[in-house]
Coordinates of C-alpha atoms and ligand atoms in Angstrom, one line a residue:
X1 CA -25.4 -39.2 -19.8
X2 CA -25.9 -41.2 -16.6
X3 CA -22.9 -43.3 -17.4
X4 CA -20.7 -40.2 -17.9
X5 CA -21.9 -38.8 -14.6
X6 CA -21.0 -42.1 -12.8
X7 CA -17.6 -42.2 -14.4
X8 CA -16.9 -38.7 -13.3
X9 CA -18.1 -39.5 -9.7
X10 CA -15.6 -42.3 -9.6
X11 CA -12.8 -40.1 -10.9
X12 CA -13.5 -37.2 -8.5
X13 CA -13.6 -39.6 -5.5
X14 CA -10.1 -41.0 -6.4
X15 CA -8.5 -37.5 -6.9
X16 CA -5.2 -36.7 -5.1
X17 CA -3.1 -33.5 -5.0
X18 CA 0.5 -32.9 -4.0
X19 CA 0.2 -29.2 -3.6
X20 CA -2.3 -26.3 -3.4
X21 CA -1.4 -25.5 -7.0
X22 CA -2.6 -28.9 -8.0
X23 CA -5.8 -28.5 -6.1
X24 CA -6.5 -25.3 -8.0
X25 CA -5.7 -27.2 -11.3
X26 CA -8.3 -29.8 -10.3
X27 CA -10.8 -27.1 -9.5
X28 CA -10.3 -25.6 -12.9
X29 CA -10.5 -29.0 -14.6
X30 CA -13.8 -29.9 -13.1
X31 CA -15.6 -26.8 -11.9
X32 CA -14.5 -23.8 -13.9
X33 CA -16.9 -22.6 -16.6
X34 CA -15.6 -25.0 -19.2
X35 CA -14.8 -27.7 -16.7
X36 CA -15.9 -31.3 -17.0
X37 CA -18.7 -31.0 -14.5
X38 CA -19.9 -27.6 -15.8
X39 CA -20.0 -29.0 -19.3
X40 CA -22.4 -31.7 -18.1
X41 CA -24.7 -29.1 -16.8
X42 CA -24.8 -27.6 -20.3
X43 CA -25.7 -30.9 -21.8
X44 CA -28.4 -31.4 -19.2
X45 CA -30.6 -28.9 -21.0
X46 CA -31.1 -31.5 -23.8
X47 CA -31.9 -34.5 -21.6
X48 CA -35.4 -35.9 -22.4
X49 CA -38.1 -34.8 -19.9
X50 CA -38.8 -38.3 -18.5
X51 CA -35.2 -38.8 -17.2
X52 CA -34.6 -35.1 -16.3
X53 CA -35.3 -35.5 -12.6
X54 CA -33.1 -38.6 -12.1
X55 CA -30.2 -37.1 -14.1
X56 CA -30.6 -33.8 -12.3
X57 CA -30.3 -35.4 -8.9
X58 CA -27.2 -37.3 -10.0
X59 CA -25.6 -34.2 -11.5
X60 CA -26.1 -32.2 -8.4
X61 CA -24.7 -35.0 -6.4
X62 CA -21.6 -35.1 -8.6
X63 CA -21.2 -31.3 -8.2
X64 CA -21.4 -31.5 -4.4
X65 CA -18.9 -34.4 -4.4
X66 CA -16.5 -32.4 -6.5
X67 CA -16.8 -29.4 -4.1
X68 CA -16.3 -31.6 -1.1
X69 CA -13.3 -33.3 -2.6
X70 CA -11.7 -30.0 -3.4
X71 CA -12.3 -28.6 0.1
X72 CA -10.9 -31.9 1.6
X73 CA -7.8 -31.7 -0.6
X74 CA -7.4 -28.0 0.3
X75 CA -7.7 -28.5 4.0
X76 CA -4.6 -30.8 3.9
X77 CA -2.5 -27.8 2.9
X78 CA -4.0 -24.9 4.9
X79 CA -1.2 -25.3 7.4
X80 CA 1.3 -24.5 4.8
X81 CA 1.4 -20.7 5.0
X82 CA 3.6 -20.0 2.0
X83 CA 1.4 -22.1 -0.3
X84 CA -1.7 -20.2 1.0
X85 CA 0.0 -16.9 0.5
X86 CA 0.6 -17.8 -3.1
X87 CA -3.1 -17.7 -3.7
X88 CA -3.6 -14.3 -2.2
X89 CA -4.1 -11.5 -4.7
X90 CA -1.8 -8.9 -3.2
X91 CA -2.6 -6.4 -5.9
X92 CA -6.3 -6.2 -5.0
X93 CA -7.1 -2.7 -3.6
X94 CA -8.2 -3.0 0.0
X95 CA -11.0 -0.5 -0.4
X96 CA -12.7 -2.6 -3.0
X97 CA -12.9 -5.8 -0.9
X98 CA -16.4 -4.9 0.3
X99 CA -18.6 -2.2 -1.1
X100 CA -18.3 0.9 1.1
X101 CA -15.6 -0.6 3.3
X102 CA -12.6 1.6 3.6
X103 CA -9.6 1.6 5.9
X104 CA -8.9 5.0 7.5
X105 CA -5.5 5.0 6.0
X106 CA -7.0 4.4 2.5
X107 CA -9.5 7.3 3.1
X108 CA -6.7 9.7 4.1
X109 CA -4.4 8.6 1.3
X110 CA -7.2 9.3 -1.2
X111 CA -7.8 12.7 0.4
X112 CA -4.0 13.5 0.0
X113 CA -4.0 12.4 -3.6
X114 CA -7.2 14.5 -4.4
X115 CA -5.8 17.6 -2.7
X116 CA -2.5 17.4 -4.6
X117 CA -4.4 16.4 -7.8
X118 CA -6.2 19.7 -7.8
X119 CA -2.9 21.5 -8.2
X120 CA -1.6 19.3 -10.9
X121 CA 0.3 16.5 -9.1
X122 CA 0.0 13.1 -10.6
X123 CA 0.6 9.8 -8.8
X124 CA 3.2 7.1 -9.3
X125 CA 4.7 4.2 -7.2
X126 CA 7.8 2.2 -6.8
X127 CA 9.0 -1.1 -5.4
X128 CA 8.9 -1.8 -1.6
X129 CA 11.9 -4.0 -2.0
X130 CA 14.6 -1.6 -3.0
X131 CA 18.4 -1.5 -3.6
X132 CA 20.9 0.6 -1.7
X133 CA 21.3 3.1 -4.6
X134 CA 17.6 4.1 -4.8
X135 CA 17.0 4.2 -1.0
X136 CA 20.2 5.7 0.1
X137 CA 23.2 6.4 -2.3
X138 CA 21.5 8.4 -4.9
X139 CA 19.8 10.4 -2.2
X140 CA 23.2 11.6 -1.2
X141 CA 23.8 9.3 1.8
X142 CA 27.5 8.3 1.6
X143 CA 28.3 4.7 2.8
X144 CA 29.3 5.8 6.3
X145 CA 26.9 8.7 6.4
X146 CA 25.5 9.1 10.0
X147 CA 22.1 9.8 8.5
X148 CA 21.8 6.1 7.6
X149 CA 21.5 5.6 11.3
X150 CA 18.4 7.8 11.4
X151 CA 16.5 5.0 9.6
X152 CA 16.9 1.5 11.1
X153 CA 16.8 -0.7 8.0
X154 CA 15.6 -4.3 7.3
X155 CA 18.3 -5.7 5.0
X156 CA 18.0 -8.9 3.2
X157 CA 20.4 -11.3 5.0
X158 CA 22.0 -12.8 1.9
X159 CA 22.5 -9.5 0.1
X160 CA 23.2 -6.3 1.9
X161 CA 22.5 -4.3 -1.3
X162 CA 18.8 -5.3 -1.1
X163 CA 16.5 -3.9 1.6
X164 CA 12.9 -2.9 2.5
X165 CA 12.6 0.7 1.6
X166 CA 12.7 2.9 4.6
X167 CA 11.0 5.9 2.9
X168 CA 9.2 6.7 -0.3
X169 CA 12.1 9.1 -1.2
X170 CA 13.4 6.1 -3.2
X171 CA 10.6 6.8 -5.8
X172 CA 11.9 10.3 -6.3
X173 CA 15.1 8.8 -7.6
X174 CA 13.3 6.2 -9.8
X175 CA 11.2 9.0 -11.3
X176 CA 14.0 11.5 -11.9
X177 CA 16.0 8.7 -13.6
X178 CA 13.3 8.1 -16.1
X179 CA 11.4 11.3 -16.4
X180 CA 12.4 14.6 -17.9
X181 CA 11.4 17.8 -16.0
X182 CA 9.0 19.4 -15.4
X183 CA 8.0 16.7 -12.8
X184 CA 5.1 17.4 -10.5
X185 CA 4.2 14.1 -8.8
X186 CA 3.4 12.4 -5.5
X187 CA 4.3 8.9 -4.5
X188 CA 2.2 7.1 -1.8
X189 CA 3.4 3.8 -0.4
X190 CA 4.3 1.5 2.4
X191 CA 7.7 1.7 4.1
X192 CA 9.5 -0.4 6.6
X193 CA 11.8 0.3 9.6
X194 CA 13.2 -1.8 12.3
X195 CA 11.4 0.0 15.1
X196 CA 10.0 -1.2 18.4
X197 CA 6.2 -1.3 18.0
X198 CA 4.5 1.3 20.3
X199 CA 1.5 3.6 20.3
X200 CA 3.5 6.1 18.2
X201 CA 5.7 3.8 16.0
X202 CA 5.5 0.7 13.9
X203 CA 7.8 -1.4 11.8
X204 CA 5.4 -0.8 8.8
X205 CA 3.9 2.5 8.0
X206 CA 2.9 4.6 5.1
X207 CA 4.2 7.8 3.5
X208 CA 3.4 10.1 0.7
X209 CA 6.4 11.7 -1.1
X210 CA 6.1 14.8 -3.2
X211 CA 8.4 16.1 -5.9
X212 CA 8.3 19.2 -8.0
X213 CA 11.2 19.8 -10.5
X214 CA 11.2 22.6 -13.0
X215 CA 13.1 25.8 -13.9
X216 CA 12.9 28.5 -11.2
X217 CA 11.2 26.5 -8.5
X218 CA 11.9 28.2 -5.2
X219 CA 11.4 27.7 -1.5
X220 CA 8.4 30.0 -1.7
X221 CA 6.7 27.5 -4.0
X222 CA 7.4 24.8 -1.5
X223 CA 5.9 26.8 1.3
X224 CA 2.8 27.9 -0.6
X225 CA 2.2 24.3 -1.7
X226 CA 2.4 23.0 1.8
X227 CA 0.2 25.7 3.2
X228 CA -2.4 24.9 0.6
X229 CA -2.2 21.3 1.6
X230 CA -2.5 21.9 5.3
X231 CA -5.5 24.1 5.0
X232 CA -7.3 21.7 2.6
X233 CA -6.5 18.7 4.9
X234 CA -7.1 20.2 8.3
X235 CA -9.3 23.3 7.7
X236 CA -9.0 26.9 6.6
X237 CA -7.9 28.2 10.0
X238 CA -4.8 25.8 10.1
X239 CA -1.5 27.5 10.5
X240 CA 1.9 26.0 9.5
X241 CA 5.4 26.4 10.8
X242 CA 8.6 25.5 9.1
X243 CA 11.7 24.6 11.3
X244 CA 15.2 24.1 9.9
X245 CA 16.2 20.4 9.8
X246 CA 18.6 18.1 8.1
X247 CA 18.1 15.5 5.3
X248 CA 20.9 14.4 3.1
X249 CA 18.9 14.8 -0.1
X250 CA 17.6 18.3 0.4
X251 CA 19.4 21.7 1.0
X252 CA 18.0 23.6 2.8
X253 CA 15.8 21.2 4.7
X254 CA 12.9 21.7 7.0
X255 CA 10.2 20.1 9.1
X256 CA 6.7 21.3 9.0
X257 CA 4.4 21.6 11.9
X258 CA 0.6 22.3 11.7
X259 CA -1.3 24.0 14.4
X260 CA -2.9 21.3 16.6
X261 CA -6.4 20.8 15.2
X262 CA -7.5 19.1 18.4
X263 CA -7.0 21.9 20.9
X264 CA -6.9 24.7 18.3
X265 CA -3.3 25.5 19.2
X266 CA -4.0 26.1 22.9
X267 CA -2.1 23.0 24.0
X268 CA -3.2 19.4 24.7
X269 CA -1.5 16.0 25.3
X270 CA -1.5 15.3 21.5
X271 CA 0.6 18.3 20.7
X272 CA 2.5 17.9 24.0
X273 CA 1.2 21.3 25.0
X274 CA 3.1 23.1 22.3
X275 CA 0.1 23.8 20.1
X276 CA 2.0 22.4 17.1
X277 CA 2.3 18.9 15.5
X278 CA 5.0 17.9 13.1
X279 CA 3.6 16.2 10.0
X280 CA 6.4 16.2 7.3
X281 CA 9.9 16.7 6.2
X282 CA 10.8 18.8 3.2
X283 CA 13.3 20.9 1.4
X284 CA 14.9 22.0 -1.9
X285 CA 16.2 18.9 -3.7
X286 CA 20.0 18.7 -3.3
X287 CA 21.9 19.4 -6.6
X288 CA 23.8 16.0 -6.0
X289 CA 20.5 14.1 -6.0
X290 CA 19.5 15.8 -9.3
X291 CA 22.9 15.1 -10.9
X292 CA 22.8 11.5 -9.7
X293 CA 19.7 11.1 -11.8
X294 CA 21.0 12.9 -14.9
X295 CA 19.2 16.2 -14.3
X296 CA 21.2 19.3 -14.9
X297 CA 21.3 21.2 -11.5
X298 CA 22.3 24.4 -13.3
X299 CA 19.1 24.5 -15.2
X300 CA 16.6 22.9 -12.9
X301 CA 15.7 23.2 -9.2
X302 CA 12.9 21.6 -7.3
X303 CA 11.4 20.8 -3.9
X304 CA 10.4 17.6 -2.2
X305 CA 8.5 16.6 0.9
X306 CA 7.6 13.4 2.7
X307 CA 4.7 12.9 5.1
X308 CA 3.5 10.0 7.2
X309 CA -0.1 9.0 6.4
X310 CA -0.6 7.4 9.9
X311 CA 0.4 10.7 11.6
X312 CA -2.0 12.7 9.5
X313 CA -4.8 10.2 10.0
X314 CA -4.2 10.2 13.8
X315 CA -4.4 13.9 13.9
X316 CA -7.5 14.2 11.7
X317 CA -9.5 11.6 13.4
X318 CA -8.0 11.9 16.9
X319 CA -6.6 8.3 17.0
X320 CA -4.3 7.9 20.0
X321 CA -2.7 4.6 19.2
X322 CA -1.0 3.8 15.8
X323 CA -1.2 0.0 16.4
X324 CA -5.0 0.3 15.8
X325 CA -4.3 0.7 12.0
X326 CA -2.8 -2.7 11.8
X327 CA -4.9 -4.9 14.1
X328 CA -8.0 -5.0 11.9
X329 CA -10.3 -4.8 14.9
X330 CA -13.8 -4.4 13.5
X331 CA -14.9 -2.2 16.3
X332 CA -12.2 0.3 15.2
X333 CA -12.7 -0.1 11.5
X334 CA -16.5 0.1 11.4
X335 CA -16.3 3.6 12.7
X336 CA -14.9 4.5 9.3
X337 CA -16.8 2.2 7.1
X338 CA -20.2 1.8 8.7
X339 CA -20.0 -1.8 7.3
X340 CA -19.6 -5.2 9.0
Ligands
DAH1 N1 12.4 10.7 3.7 C1 12.2 11.4 4.9 C2 11.9 10.5 6.0 O1 11.4 9.4 5.8 C3 11.1 12.4 4.8 C4 11.5 13.5 3.8 C5 12.2 14.6 4.3 C6 11.1 13.4 2.5 C7 12.5 15.6 3.3 C8 11.5 14.4 1.6 C9 12.1 15.5 2.1 O2 11.1 14.4 0.3 O3 12.4 16.5 1.2 O4 12.1 10.8 7.2

């Protein structure tokens, strides 16, 4: 046993790695559950009592040396951002990182999902890296459509067909392409626009898109659904106001304001003294968008809406600067989590 330990010490001390991936391989080889060092610890159980202390000390020493070596190898690569990024688990939900710790945007996203869940909307998502068809063309934006200018887009330099989605409306298209009506779904997600960063705008933000397609869906259904949402989100006394607007993928289109829940509609600097705050765009899905996805627009109609999670969170918690959501300042975050 002692001989095996000494051999491994020499081996560990001479280890070299050419990349972070190799460091990870080394860690697995020696320190994972079935790794060479861990296996020695298993064998340690059957070491005779008279040598147990000596072997135990050597074993612990080996384990420490292995950890040290791996840290040392790792530190050689930490400057390499792309390699470090490869180790990040981007699929891990933020709210689960620490028990009880939740970002305000995650809290509000969950509230939105719950509110729509109670009236039968299920949740789906789509890719953040999109193609022109799903982000624009299928949504009835023609190539030279001026509406494309409404959304400053990050294109991939080597391929103008590929872009970072500017809105979650792209997920409507993906859903309609693959799902037969009736469809009653919401699509939360991150979106990207080439915007100057300020207290009111950011190049990254979050939306929740809604889509309801069936026979005989009318604007009255849209209005009632959105009114229910506004009252659930901001309180029973909340009023809504629909203003005519324009989006290429809905006809007619509207924008919805809610009565300002900060001043109660009297007027304050959040609602710019109008008593109303805009929270979403909406409308009846344009027949062209339905047909682009193979849905018969003679048989089916539907409504859609898209709201910004940041805007709703700001209104709900009276947050005055949108940049706070992205800075991860614990003094801001702990007001929502109680943690840290
Ligand atoms: N996609 C629009 C935007 O980002 C928001 C929107 C407007 C979504 C109308 C919709 C809609 O589904 O019907 O500005």
